[in-house]
mmCIF file of C-alpha atoms in Angstrom:
data_model
loop_
_atom_site.group_PDB
_atom_site.id
_atom_site.type_symbol
_atom_site.label_atom_id
_atom_site.label_comp_id
_atom_site.label_asym_id
_atom_site.label_seq_id
_atom_site.Cartn_x
_atom_site.Cartn_y
_atom_site.Cartn_z
ATOM 1 C CA MET A 1 -23.137 11.810 -29.224
ATOM 2 C CA ASN A 2 -26.695 11.149 -27.609
ATOM 3 C CA LYS A 3 -27.665 13.023 -24.548
ATOM 4 C CA SER A 4 -27.882 9.708 -22.581
ATOM 5 C CA LEU A 5 -24.381 8.473 -23.367
ATOM 6 C CA SER A 6 -22.884 12.114 -22.799
ATOM 7 C CA ALA A 7 -24.632 11.842 -19.383
ATOM 8 C CA THR A 8 -23.103 8.431 -18.610
ATOM 9 C CA LEU A 9 -19.630 9.652 -19.348
ATOM 10 C CA HIS A 10 -19.930 13.020 -17.232
ATOM 11 C CA ARG A 11 -20.869 10.834 -14.197
ATOM 12 C CA ALA A 12 -18.135 8.445 -14.880
ATOM 13 C CA GLN A 13 -15.562 10.966 -14.826
ATOM 14 C CA PRO A 14 -16.546 13.729 -11.999
ATOM 15 C CA MET A 15 -13.234 14.285 -10.491
ATOM 16 C CA LEU A 16 -9.597 14.580 -10.891
ATOM 17 C CA SER A 17 -7.086 11.586 -10.469
ATOM 18 C CA LYS A 18 -7.077 10.777 -6.814
ATOM 19 C CA VAL A 19 -3.347 9.372 -6.619
ATOM 20 C CA PRO A 20 0.105 10.783 -6.458
ATOM 21 C CA GLU A 21 2.497 11.209 -9.189
ATOM 22 C CA VAL A 22 5.029 8.188 -8.969
ATOM 23 C CA THR A 23 8.312 9.818 -8.181
ATOM 24 C CA VAL A 24 10.898 8.798 -5.672
ATOM 25 C CA PHE A 25 9.083 10.469 -2.992
ATOM 26 C CA PHE A 26 6.263 8.312 -3.511
ATOM 27 C CA TRP A 27 8.406 5.177 -3.055
ATOM 28 C CA ILE A 28 10.366 6.659 0.109
ATOM 29 C CA THR A 29 7.027 7.705 1.389
ATOM 30 C CA LYS A 30 5.676 4.107 0.712
ATOM 31 C CA LEU A 31 8.501 2.294 2.485
ATOM 32 C CA LEU A 32 8.234 4.280 5.595
ATOM 33 C CA THR A 33 4.518 4.063 5.864
ATOM 34 C CA THR A 34 4.836 0.154 5.652
ATOM 35 C CA GLY A 35 7.341 -0.027 8.498
ATOM 36 C CA MET A 36 5.617 2.336 10.651
ATOM 37 C CA GLY A 37 2.397 0.142 9.887
ATOM 38 C CA GLU A 38 4.350 -2.879 10.786
ATOM 39 C CA VAL A 39 5.563 -2.015 14.162
ATOM 40 C CA PHE A 40 2.787 0.175 14.873
ATOM 41 C CA SER A 41 0.372 -2.721 14.522
ATOM 42 C CA ASP A 42 2.626 -5.014 16.749
ATOM 43 C CA TYR A 43 2.831 -2.370 19.393
ATOM 44 C CA LEU A 44 -0.955 -2.028 19.472
ATOM 45 C CA VAL A 45 -1.485 -5.711 19.815
ATOM 46 C CA ASN A 46 1.215 -6.435 22.316
ATOM 47 C CA HIS A 47 -0.032 -3.316 24.618
ATOM 48 C CA MET A 48 -3.745 -3.622 24.428
ATOM 49 C CA ASN A 49 -6.443 -6.387 24.286
ATOM 50 C CA PRO A 50 -5.877 -7.638 20.752
ATOM 51 C CA ILE A 51 -9.473 -7.449 19.719
ATOM 52 C CA ILE A 52 -9.766 -3.619 20.598
ATOM 53 C CA ALA A 53 -6.745 -3.105 18.723
ATOM 54 C CA VAL A 54 -7.908 -4.861 15.702
ATOM 55 C CA ALA A 55 -11.331 -2.786 16.352
ATOM 56 C CA LEU A 56 -9.374 0.575 16.503
ATOM 57 C CA GLY A 57 -7.534 -0.629 13.359
ATOM 58 C CA LEU A 58 -10.654 -1.274 11.332
ATOM 59 C CA VAL A 59 -12.443 1.839 12.422
ATOM 60 C CA GLY A 60 -9.316 4.239 11.583
ATOM 61 C CA LEU A 61 -8.989 2.372 8.158
ATOM 62 C CA VAL A 62 -13.101 3.100 7.499
ATOM 63 C CA ALA A 63 -12.954 6.437 8.582
ATOM 64 C CA SER A 64 -9.679 7.488 6.314
ATOM 65 C CA LEU A 65 -11.268 5.261 3.295
ATOM 66 C CA VAL A 66 -14.542 7.735 3.964
ATOM 67 C CA LEU A 67 -12.632 10.761 3.832
ATOM 68 C CA GLN A 68 -10.668 9.915 0.797
ATOM 69 C CA PHE A 69 -13.691 8.847 -0.990
ATOM 70 C CA LEU A 70 -15.445 12.302 -0.261
ATOM 71 C CA VAL A 71 -12.879 14.473 -1.749
ATOM 72 C CA ARG A 72 -12.842 14.710 -5.456
ATOM 73 C CA ARG A 73 -8.964 15.417 -6.094
ATOM 74 C CA TYR A 74 -5.750 13.997 -4.684
ATOM 75 C CA VAL A 75 -5.325 15.517 -1.293
ATOM 76 C CA THR A 76 -1.708 14.358 -0.066
ATOM 77 C CA TRP A 77 -2.291 14.069 3.925
ATOM 78 C CA ILE A 78 -5.387 12.212 3.280
ATOM 79 C CA TYR A 79 -4.231 9.673 0.675
ATOM 80 C CA TRP A 80 -1.310 8.920 2.954
ATOM 81 C CA LEU A 81 -3.478 8.401 6.230
ATOM 82 C CA VAL A 82 -5.124 5.898 4.291
ATOM 83 C CA VAL A 83 -1.922 3.984 3.126
ATOM 84 C CA VAL A 84 -0.921 4.124 6.912
ATOM 85 C CA MET A 85 -4.139 2.624 8.075
ATOM 86 C CA VAL A 86 -4.256 0.108 5.298
ATOM 87 C CA SER A 87 -0.477 -0.644 6.287
ATOM 88 C CA ILE A 88 -1.761 -1.042 10.083
ATOM 89 C CA PHE A 89 -4.876 -2.870 9.406
ATOM 90 C CA GLY A 90 -3.377 -5.172 6.697
ATOM 91 C CA THR A 91 -0.659 -6.283 9.092
ATOM 92 C CA MET A 92 -3.298 -7.081 11.858
ATOM 93 C CA ALA A 93 -5.372 -8.735 9.255
ATOM 94 C CA ALA A 94 -2.615 -11.147 8.070
ATOM 95 C CA ASP A 95 -1.229 -11.756 11.608
ATOM 96 C CA PHE A 96 -4.837 -12.612 12.540
ATOM 97 C CA VAL A 97 -5.196 -15.396 10.143
ATOM 98 C CA HIS A 98 -1.746 -16.876 11.055
ATOM 99 C CA VAL A 99 -1.779 -16.406 14.868
ATOM 100 C CA VAL A 100 -5.579 -16.718 15.568
ATOM 101 C CA LEU A 101 -6.687 -19.373 13.117
ATOM 102 C CA GLY A 102 -3.287 -20.851 13.010
ATOM 103 C CA ILE A 103 -2.972 -21.060 9.153
ATOM 104 C CA PRO A 104 0.664 -21.497 8.043
ATOM 105 C CA HIS A 105 2.173 -18.484 6.404
ATOM 106 C CA ILE A 106 2.720 -20.183 3.205
ATOM 107 C CA VAL A 107 -0.801 -20.953 3.091
ATOM 108 C CA THR A 108 -1.611 -17.265 3.759
ATOM 109 C CA THR A 109 1.127 -16.199 1.239
ATOM 110 C CA VAL A 110 -0.265 -18.329 -1.482
ATOM 111 C CA PHE A 111 -3.917 -17.195 -0.701
ATOM 112 C CA PHE A 112 -3.375 -13.718 -0.308
ATOM 113 C CA ALA A 113 -1.472 -13.859 -3.652
ATOM 114 C CA ALA A 114 -4.658 -15.534 -5.329
ATOM 115 C CA ALA A 115 -7.089 -13.232 -3.730
ATOM 116 C CA LEU A 116 -4.982 -10.328 -5.405
ATOM 117 C CA ALA A 117 -4.692 -11.845 -8.678
ATOM 118 C CA VAL A 118 -8.485 -11.962 -8.820
ATOM 119 C CA ILE A 119 -8.688 -8.460 -7.815
ATOM 120 C CA PHE A 120 -6.441 -7.791 -10.837
ATOM 121 C CA VAL A 121 -8.252 -9.818 -13.387
ATOM 122 C CA ILE A 122 -11.862 -8.304 -12.319
ATOM 123 C CA TRP A 123 -10.346 -4.539 -12.263
ATOM 124 C CA ARG A 124 -8.815 -5.330 -15.862
ATOM 125 C CA ALA A 125 -11.984 -6.719 -17.134
ATOM 126 C CA PHE A 126 -14.127 -3.797 -16.130
ATOM 127 C CA GLU A 127 -11.837 -1.292 -16.435
ATOM 128 C CA LYS A 128 -9.726 -2.558 -19.494
ATOM 129 C CA THR A 129 -6.659 -0.847 -17.490
ATOM 130 C CA LEU A 130 -4.902 -1.266 -14.129
ATOM 131 C CA SER A 131 -3.034 1.963 -14.728
ATOM 132 C CA VAL A 132 -2.448 4.123 -11.560
ATOM 133 C CA HIS A 133 -2.930 7.340 -13.412
ATOM 134 C CA SER A 134 -6.685 6.506 -14.367
ATOM 135 C CA ILE A 135 -8.014 6.649 -10.715
ATOM 136 C CA TYR A 136 -10.703 9.234 -11.623
ATOM 137 C CA THR A 137 -14.154 7.222 -11.021
ATOM 138 C CA THR A 138 -15.242 5.945 -7.847
ATOM 139 C CA ARG A 139 -15.405 2.521 -9.222
ATOM 140 C CA ARG A 140 -11.781 2.503 -10.160
ATOM 141 C CA GLU A 141 -10.859 3.881 -6.677
ATOM 142 C CA VAL A 142 -12.465 1.054 -5.284
ATOM 143 C CA PHE A 143 -10.510 -1.386 -7.361
ATOM 144 C CA TYR A 144 -7.385 0.753 -6.328
ATOM 145 C CA TRP A 145 -7.657 0.644 -2.718
ATOM 146 C CA SER A 146 -8.789 -3.035 -2.584
ATOM 147 C CA THR A 147 -5.770 -3.683 -4.754
ATOM 148 C CA VAL A 148 -3.443 -1.677 -2.128
ATOM 149 C CA LEU A 149 -5.152 -3.571 0.693
ATOM 150 C CA GLY A 150 -4.268 -6.980 -1.019
ATOM 151 C CA THR A 151 -0.494 -5.980 -1.671
ATOM 152 C CA PHE A 152 -0.298 -5.288 2.120
ATOM 153 C CA ALA A 153 -1.484 -8.388 3.203
ATOM 154 C CA LEU A 154 0.338 -10.312 0.719
ATOM 155 C CA GLY A 155 3.616 -8.344 1.472
ATOM 156 C CA THR A 156 3.078 -8.996 5.235
ATOM 157 C CA ALA A 157 2.637 -12.912 4.835
ATOM 158 C CA ALA A 158 5.230 -13.217 2.538
ATOM 159 C CA GLY A 159 7.647 -11.504 4.895
ATOM 160 C CA ASP A 160 6.616 -13.426 7.951
ATOM 161 C CA MET A 161 6.962 -16.472 5.936
ATOM 162 C CA THR A 162 10.665 -15.727 4.800
ATOM 163 C CA ALA A 163 11.491 -14.410 8.352
ATOM 164 C CA SER A 164 9.958 -17.428 10.438
ATOM 165 C CA THR A 165 9.152 -20.324 8.207
ATOM 166 C CA MET A 166 12.063 -20.341 6.227
ATOM 167 C CA HIS A 167 14.206 -19.051 9.057
ATOM 168 C CA LEU A 168 16.016 -16.300 7.257
ATOM 169 C CA GLY A 169 15.397 -13.713 9.942
ATOM 170 C CA TYR A 170 14.204 -10.247 9.640
ATOM 171 C CA PHE A 171 17.270 -8.668 8.077
ATOM 172 C CA SER A 172 18.059 -11.490 5.918
ATOM 173 C CA SER A 173 14.353 -10.941 4.495
ATOM 174 C CA GLY A 174 14.769 -7.329 3.882
ATOM 175 C CA ILE A 175 17.672 -7.881 1.712
ATOM 176 C CA LEU A 176 16.030 -10.610 -0.061
ATOM 177 C CA PHE A 177 12.885 -8.470 -1.101
ATOM 178 C CA ALA A 178 14.960 -5.357 -1.568
ATOM 179 C CA VAL A 179 16.794 -7.394 -4.264
ATOM 180 C CA LEU A 180 13.324 -8.481 -5.657
ATOM 181 C CA LEU A 181 12.195 -4.734 -5.345
ATOM 182 C CA ALA A 182 15.169 -3.561 -7.504
ATOM 183 C CA ILE A 183 14.253 -6.257 -10.339
ATOM 184 C CA PRO A 184 11.075 -4.068 -11.904
ATOM 185 C CA ALA A 185 12.728 -0.962 -11.499
ATOM 186 C CA LEU A 186 15.775 -2.220 -13.510
ATOM 187 C CA GLY A 187 13.505 -3.976 -15.914
ATOM 188 C CA TYR A 188 11.434 -0.832 -16.358
ATOM 189 C CA TRP A 189 14.523 1.500 -17.224
ATOM 190 C CA LEU A 190 16.782 -0.747 -18.889
ATOM 191 C CA PHE A 191 14.759 -3.139 -20.778
ATOM 192 C CA GLY A 192 11.427 -1.343 -21.172
ATOM 193 C CA LEU A 193 9.656 -3.781 -19.026
ATOM 194 C CA ASN A 194 5.860 -2.867 -18.904
ATOM 195 C CA GLU A 195 5.356 -0.039 -16.766
ATOM 196 C CA ILE A 196 1.916 -1.057 -15.172
ATOM 197 C CA PHE A 197 3.216 -4.456 -14.537
ATOM 198 C CA ALA A 198 6.715 -2.875 -13.189
ATOM 199 C CA PHE A 199 4.615 -0.465 -10.707
ATOM 200 C CA TRP A 200 2.643 -3.175 -8.847
ATOM 201 C CA PHE A 201 5.418 -5.321 -8.708
ATOM 202 C CA ALA A 202 7.487 -3.084 -6.912
ATOM 203 C CA TYR A 203 4.387 -2.003 -4.867
ATOM 204 C CA ILE A 204 3.867 -5.386 -3.553
ATOM 205 C CA MET A 205 7.787 -5.697 -2.562
ATOM 206 C CA THR A 206 7.952 -2.343 -0.956
ATOM 207 C CA ARG A 207 5.621 -3.950 1.753
ATOM 208 C CA PRO A 208 7.897 -7.035 2.910
ATOM 209 C CA VAL A 209 11.152 -4.741 2.554
ATOM 210 C CA GLY A 210 9.714 -1.886 4.783
ATOM 211 C CA ALA A 211 8.097 -4.416 7.508
ATOM 212 C CA SER A 212 11.321 -6.412 7.501
ATOM 213 C CA PHE A 213 13.505 -3.887 8.344
ATOM 214 C CA SER A 214 11.770 -2.060 10.692
ATOM 215 C CA ASP A 215 11.138 -5.314 12.452
ATOM 216 C CA TRP A 216 14.524 -5.924 12.435
ATOM 217 C CA VAL A 217 15.480 -2.740 14.125
ATOM 218 C CA SER A 218 12.382 -2.932 16.760
ATOM 219 C CA ALA A 219 12.627 -6.417 17.777
ATOM 220 C CA SER A 220 14.898 -7.496 20.494
ATOM 221 C CA PRO A 221 18.513 -9.109 19.955
ATOM 222 C CA LYS A 222 17.303 -12.620 20.920
ATOM 223 C CA HIS A 223 14.822 -12.300 18.128
ATOM 224 C CA GLY A 224 17.535 -11.365 15.678
ATOM 225 C CA GLY A 225 17.011 -7.522 15.909
ATOM 226 C CA VAL A 226 18.547 -4.462 17.162
ATOM 227 C CA GLY A 227 16.202 -4.067 19.994
ATOM 228 C CA LEU A 228 14.985 -0.361 19.741
ATOM 229 C CA GLY A 229 11.554 -1.420 20.309
ATOM 230 C CA GLU A 230 8.232 -1.153 18.861
ATOM 231 C CA GLY A 231 7.137 2.176 20.299
ATOM 232 C CA PRO A 232 10.331 4.277 19.864
ATOM 233 C CA VAL A 233 10.633 3.010 16.518
ATOM 234 C CA SER A 234 6.779 3.864 15.498
ATOM 235 C CA LEU A 235 7.391 7.101 16.914
ATOM 236 C CA VAL A 236 10.363 8.004 14.999
ATOM 237 C CA MET A 237 8.996 6.773 11.654
ATOM 238 C CA THR A 238 5.742 8.576 12.171
ATOM 239 C CA ILE A 239 7.356 11.770 12.657
ATOM 240 C CA ILE A 240 9.502 11.370 9.696
ATOM 241 C CA ILE A 241 6.412 10.552 7.621
ATOM 242 C CA VAL A 242 4.422 13.857 8.910
ATOM 243 C CA VAL A 243 7.453 15.799 8.271
ATOM 244 C CA LEU A 244 7.775 14.180 4.303
ATOM 245 C CA VAL A 245 3.887 14.603 3.831
ATOM 246 C CA GLY A 246 4.126 17.951 4.983
ATOM 247 C CA TYR A 247 6.977 19.022 2.578
ATOM 248 C CA LEU A 248 5.182 17.203 -0.419
ATOM 249 C CA THR A 249 2.004 19.443 0.752
ATOM 250 C CA ILE A 250 3.843 22.607 0.226
ATOM 251 C CA SER A 251 5.910 21.622 -2.661
ATOM 252 C CA LYS A 252 3.422 19.881 -4.626
ATOM 253 C CA LYS A 253 6.130 17.346 -5.774
ATOM 254 C CA ASP A 254 3.738 14.578 -5.464
ATOM 255 C CA GLN A 255 1.298 16.024 -8.158
ATOM 256 C CA GLY A 256 0.780 16.514 -11.726
ATOM 257 C CA VAL A 257 -0.346 12.899 -12.686
ATOM 258 C CA LYS A 258 -1.850 13.039 -16.061
ATOM 259 C CA GLU A 259 -5.173 11.721 -16.508
ATOM 260 C CA GLU A 260 -6.159 9.343 -19.077
ATOM 261 C CA SER A 261 -9.375 9.477 -20.942
ATOM 262 C CA ALA A 262 -12.671 7.740 -19.810
ATOM 263 C CA ALA A 263 -11.864 5.345 -22.858
ATOM 264 C CA ALA A 264 -8.548 4.042 -21.129
#
């Protein structure tokens, strides 16, 4: 191998994998962050100037992403901080397109699905893999977080479409997407469904599952909810997330991802 090629490969793989191991803890934390992001986003928009709320969400997202890109390995609390901020801002972005621009939920759902598909195609074309176990270069990390943001926006739009446009309500929407979430899991474990496809399909479904059930718990009875309120639900879910992330930081049960070779 000549020196030029060796130097290029060295620059392309300067860090350890930047994502957690995909275990039951991963999925539990993911569901909690989606639910928390949904209700906290609504809380901010309803209790302050919406423009300021969106600006704060964007600042928080950018700051957390900068922190994530600065570290050279997976750090539990930083990673999940980014996921929380993506959840909050992704909710705001999807709601902005519908509420402010007046675009129907079905249109936003199709749009975000198409945008996500484009990201997947470009990612696959450049990196030859969509595996979350290969996130050890900056470019792959950019693709990864772009995909994550896309999944949150799509999940938010799809959840709102079923709950509002299709009049299923929050609880029924949660059940619907929970069933859809189970499909890739069963397909992977029982029928050998492609691991990468199963992961991303499930990842997309966790958003409307978490958001629908958190909306159901927080919304008033006249809107088909339990009526606990956005503030209390946000606080409780935040506490649970902090405790869980603290446990993962200490136990390191979310670490140990095997990295792929640079040629993967």
